[in-house]
XYZ file of C-alpha atoms in Angstrom:
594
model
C 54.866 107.988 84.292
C 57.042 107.730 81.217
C 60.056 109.583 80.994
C 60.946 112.560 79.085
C 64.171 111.529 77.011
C 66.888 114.321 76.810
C 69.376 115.474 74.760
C 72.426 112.459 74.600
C 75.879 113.874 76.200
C 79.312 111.804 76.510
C 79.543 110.936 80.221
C 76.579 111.181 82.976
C 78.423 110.655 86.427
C 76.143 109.829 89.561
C 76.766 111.604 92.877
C 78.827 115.132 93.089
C 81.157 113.769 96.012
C 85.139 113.294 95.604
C 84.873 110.277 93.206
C 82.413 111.770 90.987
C 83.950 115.326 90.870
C 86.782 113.723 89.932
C 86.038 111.848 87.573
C 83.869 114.558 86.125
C 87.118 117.211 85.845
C 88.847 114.458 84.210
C 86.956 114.054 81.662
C 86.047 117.412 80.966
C 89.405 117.746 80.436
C 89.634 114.726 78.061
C 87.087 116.909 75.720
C 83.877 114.807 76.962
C 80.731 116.527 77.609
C 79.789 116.070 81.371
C 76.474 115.841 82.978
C 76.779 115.191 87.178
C 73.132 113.882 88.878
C 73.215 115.091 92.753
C 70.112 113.431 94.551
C 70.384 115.881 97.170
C 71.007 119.695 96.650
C 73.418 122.094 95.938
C 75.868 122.951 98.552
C 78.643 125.664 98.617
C 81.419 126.387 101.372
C 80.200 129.844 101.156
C 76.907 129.093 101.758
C 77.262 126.281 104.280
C 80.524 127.160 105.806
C 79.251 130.686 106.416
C 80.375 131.489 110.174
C 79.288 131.803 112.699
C 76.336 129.300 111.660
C 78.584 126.969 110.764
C 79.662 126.132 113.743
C 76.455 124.917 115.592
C 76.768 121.512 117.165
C 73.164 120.779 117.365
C 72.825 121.240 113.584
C 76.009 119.683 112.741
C 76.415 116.987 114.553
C 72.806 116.032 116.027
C 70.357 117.166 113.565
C 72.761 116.280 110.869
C 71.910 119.275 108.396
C 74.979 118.310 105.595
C 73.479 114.354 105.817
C 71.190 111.829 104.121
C 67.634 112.242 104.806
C 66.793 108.773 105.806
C 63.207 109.486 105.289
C 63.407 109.084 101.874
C 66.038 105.875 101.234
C 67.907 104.169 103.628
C 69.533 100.754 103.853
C 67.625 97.774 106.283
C 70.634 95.709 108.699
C 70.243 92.398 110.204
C 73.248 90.509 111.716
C 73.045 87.244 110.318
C 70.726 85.658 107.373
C 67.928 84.099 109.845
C 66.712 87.391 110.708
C 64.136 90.138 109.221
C 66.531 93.132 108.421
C 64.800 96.610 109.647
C 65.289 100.091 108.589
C 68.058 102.073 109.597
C 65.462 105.218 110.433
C 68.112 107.226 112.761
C 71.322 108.312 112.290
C 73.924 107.041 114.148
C 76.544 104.224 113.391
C 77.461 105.556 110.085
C 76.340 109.232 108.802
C 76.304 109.487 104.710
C 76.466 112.901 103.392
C 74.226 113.992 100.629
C 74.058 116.884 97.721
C 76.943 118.337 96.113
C 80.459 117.365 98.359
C 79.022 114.169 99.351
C 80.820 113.130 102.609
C 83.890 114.724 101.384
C 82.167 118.091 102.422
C 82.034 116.756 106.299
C 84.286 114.093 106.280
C 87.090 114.796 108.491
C 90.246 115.143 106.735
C 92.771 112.277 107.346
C 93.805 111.247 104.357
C 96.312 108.030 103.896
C 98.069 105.909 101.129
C 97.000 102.131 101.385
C 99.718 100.117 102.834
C 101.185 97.957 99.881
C 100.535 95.033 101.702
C 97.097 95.628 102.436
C 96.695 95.627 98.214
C 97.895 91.962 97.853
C 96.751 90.562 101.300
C 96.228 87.068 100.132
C 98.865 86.700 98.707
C 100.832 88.574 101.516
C 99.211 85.826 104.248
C 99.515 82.881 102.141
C 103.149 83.493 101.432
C 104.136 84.466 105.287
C 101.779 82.132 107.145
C 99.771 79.570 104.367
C 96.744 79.436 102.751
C 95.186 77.355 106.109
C 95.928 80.272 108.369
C 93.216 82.120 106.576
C 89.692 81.378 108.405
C 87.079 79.426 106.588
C 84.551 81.383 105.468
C 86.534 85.064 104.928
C 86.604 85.947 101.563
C 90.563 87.528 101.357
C 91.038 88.966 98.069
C 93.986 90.912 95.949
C 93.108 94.122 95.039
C 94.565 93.476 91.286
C 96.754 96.256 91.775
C 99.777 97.592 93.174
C 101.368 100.394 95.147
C 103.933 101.256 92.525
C 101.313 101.471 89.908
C 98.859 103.573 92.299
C 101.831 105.931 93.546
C 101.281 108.648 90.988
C 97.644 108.612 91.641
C 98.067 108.881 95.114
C 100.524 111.804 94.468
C 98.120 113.466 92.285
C 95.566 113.149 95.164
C 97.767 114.638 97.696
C 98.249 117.704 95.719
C 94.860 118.514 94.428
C 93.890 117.902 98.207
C 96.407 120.086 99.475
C 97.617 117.014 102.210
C 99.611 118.435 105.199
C 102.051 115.576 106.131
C 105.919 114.790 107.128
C 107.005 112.171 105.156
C 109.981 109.353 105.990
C 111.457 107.869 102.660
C 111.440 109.549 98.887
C 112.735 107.504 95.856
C 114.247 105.335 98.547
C 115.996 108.160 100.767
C 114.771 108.577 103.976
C 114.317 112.250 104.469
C 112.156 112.615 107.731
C 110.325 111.833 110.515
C 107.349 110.074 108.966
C 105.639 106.427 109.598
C 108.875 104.062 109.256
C 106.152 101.727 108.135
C 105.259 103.614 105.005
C 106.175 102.841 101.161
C 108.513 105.639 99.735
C 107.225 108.049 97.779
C 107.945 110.012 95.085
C 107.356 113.607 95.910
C 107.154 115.217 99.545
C 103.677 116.412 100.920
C 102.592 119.692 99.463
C 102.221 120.794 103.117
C 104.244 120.361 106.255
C 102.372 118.650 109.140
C 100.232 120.132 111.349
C 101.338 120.785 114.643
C 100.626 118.579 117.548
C 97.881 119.304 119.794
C 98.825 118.888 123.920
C 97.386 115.170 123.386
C 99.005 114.261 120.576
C 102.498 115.864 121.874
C 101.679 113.591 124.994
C 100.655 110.784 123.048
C 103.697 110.701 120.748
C 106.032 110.767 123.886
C 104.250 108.148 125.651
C 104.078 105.805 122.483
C 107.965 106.205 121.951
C 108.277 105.976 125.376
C 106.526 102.544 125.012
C 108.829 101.231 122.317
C 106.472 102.331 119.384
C 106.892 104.802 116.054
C 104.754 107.506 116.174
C 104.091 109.998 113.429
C 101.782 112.782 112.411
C 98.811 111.919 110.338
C 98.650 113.399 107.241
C 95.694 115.353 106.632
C 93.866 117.134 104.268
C 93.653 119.966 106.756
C 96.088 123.032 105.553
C 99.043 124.176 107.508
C 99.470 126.845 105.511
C 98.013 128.578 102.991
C 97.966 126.264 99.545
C 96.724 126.629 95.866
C 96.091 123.147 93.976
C 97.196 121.963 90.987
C 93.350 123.197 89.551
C 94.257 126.755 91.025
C 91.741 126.475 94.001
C 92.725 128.171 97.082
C 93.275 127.478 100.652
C 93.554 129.049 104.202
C 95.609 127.483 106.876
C 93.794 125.412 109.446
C 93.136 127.623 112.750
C 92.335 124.795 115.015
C 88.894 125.603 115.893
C 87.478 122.007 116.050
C 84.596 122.090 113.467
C 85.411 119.401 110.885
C 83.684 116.694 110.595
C 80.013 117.235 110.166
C 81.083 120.431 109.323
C 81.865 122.070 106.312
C 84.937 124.602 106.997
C 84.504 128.133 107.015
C 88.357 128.605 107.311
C 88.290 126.771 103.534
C 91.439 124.890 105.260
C 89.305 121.380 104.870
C 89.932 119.899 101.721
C 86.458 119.285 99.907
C 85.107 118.923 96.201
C 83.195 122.168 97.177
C 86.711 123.938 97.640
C 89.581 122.183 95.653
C 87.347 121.256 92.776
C 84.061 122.021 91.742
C 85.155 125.988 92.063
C 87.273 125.300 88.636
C 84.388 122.437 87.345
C 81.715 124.856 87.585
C 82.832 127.539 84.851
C 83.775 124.993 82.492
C 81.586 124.966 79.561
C 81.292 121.152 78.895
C 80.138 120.616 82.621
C 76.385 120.400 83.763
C 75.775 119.873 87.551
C 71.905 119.178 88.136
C 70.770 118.493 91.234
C 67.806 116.946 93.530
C 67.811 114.377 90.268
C 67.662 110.716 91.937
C 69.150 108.160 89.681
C 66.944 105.309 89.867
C 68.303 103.007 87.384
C 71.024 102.684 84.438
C 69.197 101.766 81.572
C 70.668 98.925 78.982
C 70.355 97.953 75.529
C 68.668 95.002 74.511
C 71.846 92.714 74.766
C 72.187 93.655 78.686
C 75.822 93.996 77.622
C 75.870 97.811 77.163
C 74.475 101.092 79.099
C 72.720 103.628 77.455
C 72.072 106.177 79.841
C 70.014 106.972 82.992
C 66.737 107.696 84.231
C 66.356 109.728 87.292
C 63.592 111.495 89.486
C 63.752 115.670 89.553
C 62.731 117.409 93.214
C 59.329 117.675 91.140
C 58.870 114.358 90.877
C 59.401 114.750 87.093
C 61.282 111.532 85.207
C 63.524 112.134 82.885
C 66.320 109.482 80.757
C 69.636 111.337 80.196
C 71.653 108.935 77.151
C 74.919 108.759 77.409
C 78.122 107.057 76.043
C 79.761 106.405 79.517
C 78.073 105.959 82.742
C 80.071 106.512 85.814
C 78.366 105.659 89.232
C 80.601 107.531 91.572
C 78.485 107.832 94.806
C 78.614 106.531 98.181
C 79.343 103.027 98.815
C 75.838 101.603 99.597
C 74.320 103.503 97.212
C 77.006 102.149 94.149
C 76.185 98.824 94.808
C 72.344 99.289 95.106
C 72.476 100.764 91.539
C 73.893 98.148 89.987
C 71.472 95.579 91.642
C 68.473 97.740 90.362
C 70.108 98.046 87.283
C 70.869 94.288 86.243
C 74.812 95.349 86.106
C 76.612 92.318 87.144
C 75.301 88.801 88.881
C 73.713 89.496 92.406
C 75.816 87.852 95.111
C 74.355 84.368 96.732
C 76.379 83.694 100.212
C 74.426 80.322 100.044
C 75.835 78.835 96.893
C 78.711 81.269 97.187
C 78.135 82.338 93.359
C 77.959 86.047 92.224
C 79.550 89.453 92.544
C 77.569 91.906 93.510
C 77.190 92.887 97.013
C 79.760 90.558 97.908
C 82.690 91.305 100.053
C 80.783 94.011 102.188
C 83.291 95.205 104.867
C 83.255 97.822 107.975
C 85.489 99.267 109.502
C 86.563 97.919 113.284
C 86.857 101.102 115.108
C 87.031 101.462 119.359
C 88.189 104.285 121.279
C 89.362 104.213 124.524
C 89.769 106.689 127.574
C 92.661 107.674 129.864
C 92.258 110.540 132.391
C 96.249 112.073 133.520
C 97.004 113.878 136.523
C 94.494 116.861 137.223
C 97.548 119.121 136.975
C 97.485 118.376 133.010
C 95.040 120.444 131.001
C 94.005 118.518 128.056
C 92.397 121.619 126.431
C 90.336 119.487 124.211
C 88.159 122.050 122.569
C 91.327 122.524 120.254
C 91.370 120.458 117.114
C 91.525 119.339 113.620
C 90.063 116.625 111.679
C 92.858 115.503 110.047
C 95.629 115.929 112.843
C 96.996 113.900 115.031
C 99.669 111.651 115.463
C 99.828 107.830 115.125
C 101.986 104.735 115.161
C 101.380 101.643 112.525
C 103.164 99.088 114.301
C 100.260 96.962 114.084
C 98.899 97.410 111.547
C 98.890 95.774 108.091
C 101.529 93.121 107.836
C 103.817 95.360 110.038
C 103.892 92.659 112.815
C 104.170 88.815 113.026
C 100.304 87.186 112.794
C 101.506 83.727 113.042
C 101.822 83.756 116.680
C 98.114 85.852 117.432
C 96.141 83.395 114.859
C 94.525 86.321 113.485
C 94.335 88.452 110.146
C 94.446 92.177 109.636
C 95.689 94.972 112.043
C 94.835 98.420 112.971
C 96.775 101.656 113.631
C 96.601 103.414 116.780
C 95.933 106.838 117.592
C 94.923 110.449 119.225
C 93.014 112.404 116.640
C 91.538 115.170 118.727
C 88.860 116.893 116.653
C 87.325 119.524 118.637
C 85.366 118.222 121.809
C 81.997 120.025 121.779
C 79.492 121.047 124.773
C 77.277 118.574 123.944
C 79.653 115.673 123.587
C 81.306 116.650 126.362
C 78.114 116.364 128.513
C 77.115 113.087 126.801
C 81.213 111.860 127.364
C 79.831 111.936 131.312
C 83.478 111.301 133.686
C 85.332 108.323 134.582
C 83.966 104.928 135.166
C 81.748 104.797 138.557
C 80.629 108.360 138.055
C 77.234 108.393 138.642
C 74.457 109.102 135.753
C 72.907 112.610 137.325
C 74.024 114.608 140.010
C 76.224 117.220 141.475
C 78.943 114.488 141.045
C 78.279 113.761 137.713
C 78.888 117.298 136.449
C 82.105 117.059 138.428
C 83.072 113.956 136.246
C 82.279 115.577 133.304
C 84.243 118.295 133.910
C 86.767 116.016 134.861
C 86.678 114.021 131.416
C 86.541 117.361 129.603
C 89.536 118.760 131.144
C 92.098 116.256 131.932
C 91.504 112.876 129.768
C 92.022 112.213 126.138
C 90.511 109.475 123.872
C 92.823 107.172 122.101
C 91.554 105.209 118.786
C 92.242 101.430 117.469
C 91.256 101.892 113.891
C 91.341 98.668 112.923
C 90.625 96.849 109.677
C 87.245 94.490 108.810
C 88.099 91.516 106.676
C 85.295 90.244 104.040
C 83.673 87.340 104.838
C 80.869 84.666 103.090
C 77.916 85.286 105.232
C 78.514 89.440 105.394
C 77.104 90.901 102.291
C 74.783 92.870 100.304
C 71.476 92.514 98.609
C 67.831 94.113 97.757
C 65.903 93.669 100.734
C 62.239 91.753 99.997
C 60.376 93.514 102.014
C 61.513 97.512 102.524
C 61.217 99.723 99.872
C 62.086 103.615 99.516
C 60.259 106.393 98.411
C 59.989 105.751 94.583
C 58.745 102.124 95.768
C 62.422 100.141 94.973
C 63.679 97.739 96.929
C 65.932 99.085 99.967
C 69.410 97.942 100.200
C 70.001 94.978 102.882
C 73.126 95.026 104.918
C 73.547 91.468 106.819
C 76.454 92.043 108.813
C 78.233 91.153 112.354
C 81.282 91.205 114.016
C 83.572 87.890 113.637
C 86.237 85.959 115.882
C 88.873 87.154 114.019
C 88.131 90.993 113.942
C 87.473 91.085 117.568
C 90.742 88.922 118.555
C 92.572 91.604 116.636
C 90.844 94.487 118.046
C 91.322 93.006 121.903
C 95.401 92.256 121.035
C 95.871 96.444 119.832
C 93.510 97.659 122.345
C 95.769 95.831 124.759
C 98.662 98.023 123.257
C 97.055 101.491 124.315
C 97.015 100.274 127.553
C 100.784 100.289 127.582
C 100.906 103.599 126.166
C 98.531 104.659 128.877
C 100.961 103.295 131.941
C 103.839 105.303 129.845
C 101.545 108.534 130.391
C 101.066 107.608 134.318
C 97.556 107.669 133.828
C 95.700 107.412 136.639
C 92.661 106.031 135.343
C 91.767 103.930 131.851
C 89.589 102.686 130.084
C 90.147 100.333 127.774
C 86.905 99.643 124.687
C 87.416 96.367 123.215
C 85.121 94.150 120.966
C 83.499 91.718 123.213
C 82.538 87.977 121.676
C 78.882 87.057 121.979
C 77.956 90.823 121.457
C 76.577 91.551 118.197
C 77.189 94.716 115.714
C 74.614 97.762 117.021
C 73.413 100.547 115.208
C 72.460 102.982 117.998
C 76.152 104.582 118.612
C 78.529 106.496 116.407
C 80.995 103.938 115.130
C 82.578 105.162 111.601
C 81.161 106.018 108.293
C 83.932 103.989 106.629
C 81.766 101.435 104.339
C 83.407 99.894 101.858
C 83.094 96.709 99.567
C 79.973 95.268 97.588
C 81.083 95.387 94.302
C 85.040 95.118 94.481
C 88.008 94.995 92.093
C 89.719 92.357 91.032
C 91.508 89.982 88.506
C 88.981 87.244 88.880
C 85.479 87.826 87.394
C 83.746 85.121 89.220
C 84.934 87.292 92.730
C 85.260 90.989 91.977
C 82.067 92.641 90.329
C 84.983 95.006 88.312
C 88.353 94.635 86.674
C 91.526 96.442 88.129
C 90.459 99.965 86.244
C 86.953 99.446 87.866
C 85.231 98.937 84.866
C 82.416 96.604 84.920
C 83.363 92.654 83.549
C 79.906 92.519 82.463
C 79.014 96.027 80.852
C 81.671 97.862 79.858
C 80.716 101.794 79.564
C 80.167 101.457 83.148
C 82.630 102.881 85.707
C 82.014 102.354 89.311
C 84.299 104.459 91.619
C 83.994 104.052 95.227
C 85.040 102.429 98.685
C 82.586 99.687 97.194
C 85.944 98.340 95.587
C 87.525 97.748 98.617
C 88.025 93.815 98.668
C 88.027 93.757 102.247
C 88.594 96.480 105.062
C 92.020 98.607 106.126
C 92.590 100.364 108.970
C 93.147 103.822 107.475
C 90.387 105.945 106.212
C 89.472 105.029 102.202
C 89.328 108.895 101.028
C 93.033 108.648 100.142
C 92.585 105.471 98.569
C 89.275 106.257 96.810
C 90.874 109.000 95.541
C 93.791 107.361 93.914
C 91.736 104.804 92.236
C 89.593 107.579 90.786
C 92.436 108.852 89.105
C 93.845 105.858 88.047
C 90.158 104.977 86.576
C 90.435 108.452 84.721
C 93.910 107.543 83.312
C 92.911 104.721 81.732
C 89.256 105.832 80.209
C 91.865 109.094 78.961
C 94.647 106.731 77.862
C 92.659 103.963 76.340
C 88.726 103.767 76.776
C 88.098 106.894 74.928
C 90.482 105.854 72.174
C 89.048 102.400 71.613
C 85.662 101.910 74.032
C 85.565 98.138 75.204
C 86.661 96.177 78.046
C 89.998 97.433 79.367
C 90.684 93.914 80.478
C 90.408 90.795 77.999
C 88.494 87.721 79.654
């Protein structure tokens, strides 16, 4: 069916999640008319967050109401390039939101500044260790910019999210009791820190105990009540445990639904239209030069909205499929090594362990907050000597206690040896539920040749396009780092007197699977970079090859951290606005001269 060409506007942005509502209230603001496409459908806090329904666990968490419907498009996952890739029909090891909020309307809320090492890691490990200490066949990368230059974007973040936090140096001064490990800053949070749940108050003695540096995440979970920069308005958190896969009926999570789109809506050169499924960009003749999109309507209607700028702003997978279907930049080939796109594909190496305490100790883990918690960095990023472990990358540590629910609980079972049914199995449960606590390694996924992205042959979705492939497996190096923190909880666990552990690390020989919860924390595919022949976009995340086209995303990401990206995908959206304000709009071209 042809499609029905509409009225040209200034910007069309693709997907209504942080990136994209960001970007969108930027340029609003810069005078642009704005049209956002939402492939799934409208979504408010006061619809969605309405209480008590809010707070189901079934529909949250296992029926997965605020999430993709795989039905429709999905992505196909093989572990290595010999095998068929299959559909990914269930949810499970990663959950991607869809219609207006994205995953930033049931993300959790931990929100973090990317360590400045972890922005020039090749150069960072070449200049402490060499270039020969990094593995053959990982694909370490710069990000092409810089913690200094990314500090008032990460600011500006912070305060539009309303971050709760304690920070430890400011303009050089150390003022608190933050991460030691962190870069100084130049304003404090625009919230205290939350307060420690019993875990985290036991887990922060027991790490110091241990010789470690613990701290309290920051999170973009209110600690008290907070109005943004935009003049949105929040409550303070009350602890009740519904945050991720939730949206929050306290409005204490930070979301677009709360801290932006509120403001974005009334604005007169903003159009939000939803259940529209971008299927391509469409380019001029030269292949140089977007001129718009073409997208599906819940009617099955297709329709080409022109525009000046395109900015594809969704979630990671889906960023990097668009610009395959679209022709924007050369498709990656881990053969000959050549190309851009869908190279660089990273995870996130995430394991969480168990320690049960004396039944005398009430772990009262129905309490909790997505964002809250307390930490300690001291290995992660460059924070600690490699040389010795042979290995690259590190992860922090950590008890984030989010809320344990019934059903989790049941499905938790009780210590190892409990049996699988049974009068003594609901005695372990209740033993798990009651007086244990889970303790994270949230480690980082370097980038490697052979891990990538690409249009699978065979798989298509519902509008008959090619599905995206994910090839992908665990590697030597990520699991040797994973084993060496894990092995750090279990000193924190002897400072607790536990009297049972146990320790989840990556085994070798056992390949990535799809069928547990492991993190939703995608991120490369079509990274940034100085280098044209590696990144698929320059350090403004403009596209080398076509540039009125923004892509703003974890897809950036030249190879995995251990904190969560929101933080980080957040700054570089606002950096990306500065510049389009600042220059692009002024003068449209490339930003960056080849």
């Amino acid at each position: 069916m042809d499609a029905t060409r509409l009225k040209p506007v200034d910007v069309v942005v693709i997907g209504g999640g942080w990136a994209g509502s960001i970007m969108a209230k930027e340029m609003t603001e810069a005078g642009q008319k704005v049209v956002m496409l939402e492939r799934g459908p409208d979504r408010s806090t006061a619809v969605e967050g309405a209480y008590p329904g809010s707070i189901d666990e079934l529909e949250g968490n296992y029926r997965y109401r605020l999430f993709q419907d795989l039905s429709k498009n999905t992505v196909t996952i093989r572990n290595n390039m010999h095998q068929r890739a299959l559909p990914y029909r269930r949810m499970a090891a990663f959950l991607p939101g869809e219609g207006v909020g994205g995953a930033g309307l049931h993300w959790s809320g931990v929100h973090f500044r990317m360590p400045p090492d972890d922005l020039i890691l090749r150069s960072k490990v070449i200049e402490r260790y060499g270039k020969s200490f990094i593995p053959e066949g990982m694909n370490l990368q710069d990000y092409g910019v810089t913690y200094d230059e990314l500090e008032p974007f990460f600011d500006r973040a912070e305060k539009v999210f309303g971050t709760s936090g304690e920070p430890y140096m400011i303009n050089g001064q150390v003022v608190g009791k933050g991460n030691v490990f962190s870069p100084s800053r130049s304003q404090p949070f625009p919230l205290p820190a939350l307060k420690d749940v019993y875990t985290a108050h036991l887990f922060r003695k027991a790490a110091t105990e241990a010789g470690f540096h613990p701290y309290s995440l920051p999170a973009a979970n209110a600690s008290a009540q907070y109005t943004n920069p935009y003049g949105a308005q929040m409550g303070p958190c009350n602890f009740c445990g519904y945050c991720s896969g939730y949206a929050c009926y306290m409005y204490s999570k930070a979301s677009p639904n709360v801290n932006i789109l509120p403001v974005l809506r009334r604005d007169p050169l903003f159009e939000l239209r939803t259940h529209a499924h971008v299927l391509r960009v469409e380019m001029d003749s030269t292949k140089t030069r977007a001129t718009g999109v073409t997208y599906v309507d819940r009617d099955g209607r297709t329709w080409t909205q022109p525009a000046e700028l395109v900015i594809i702003s969704a979630f990671q997978f889906h960023n990097v499929r668009l610009m395959l279907l679209s022709g924007i930049g050369k498709p990656y080939d881990p053969v000959a090594n050549e190309g851009v796109v869908g190279r660089n594909f990273v995870y996130q190496n995430v394991t969480t362990s168990f320690v049960w305490l004396n039944k005398n100790i009430e772990t009262e883990q129905f309490v909790g907050t997505g964002g809250g918690g307390v930490a300690f960095d001291d290995f992660n990023s460059e924070n600690f000597d490699h040389g010795p472990l042979g290995f690259v990358g590190g992860s922090p540590v950590w008890v984030n206690q989010a809320g344990v629910k019934a059903i989790a609980a049941a499905q938790a079972g009780g210590p190892p040896g409990t049996p699988r049914w049974g009068s003594a199995w609901k005695k372990g449960m209740v033993d798990t539920y009651r007086h244990s606590l889970r303790i994270d390694a949230h480690g980082a996924n370097m980038a490697y040749r052979d891990v990538f992205l690409d249009l699978d042959p065979t798989w298509k979705d519902a509008y008959g396009l090619p599905l995206l492939r994910m090839t992908f497996d665990w590697k030597d190096n990520d699991i040797r780092m994973n084993r060496y923190v894990v092995d750090r909880i279990g000193e924190v666990a002897r400072a607790m007197d536990a009297r049972q552990v146990q320790l989840t690390k990556r085994e070798f020989g056992v390949p990535f699977d799809t069928r547990k919860y492991q993190t939703t924390h995608l991120g490369g595919g079509a990274v940034m970079g100085t280098d044209p022949t590696t990144s698929a976009l320059n350090r403004y995340l403009q596209s080398w090859d076509v540039p009125n086209v923004f892509v703003i995303g974890a897809n950036a990401f030249p190879q995995g951290t251990g904190y969560n990206p929101t933080g980080m995908v957040a700054a570089l959206a606002y950096w990306s606005a500065y510049h389009i304000r600042q220059t692009y709009l002024k003068n449209p071209g490339p930003l960056v001269s080849l």
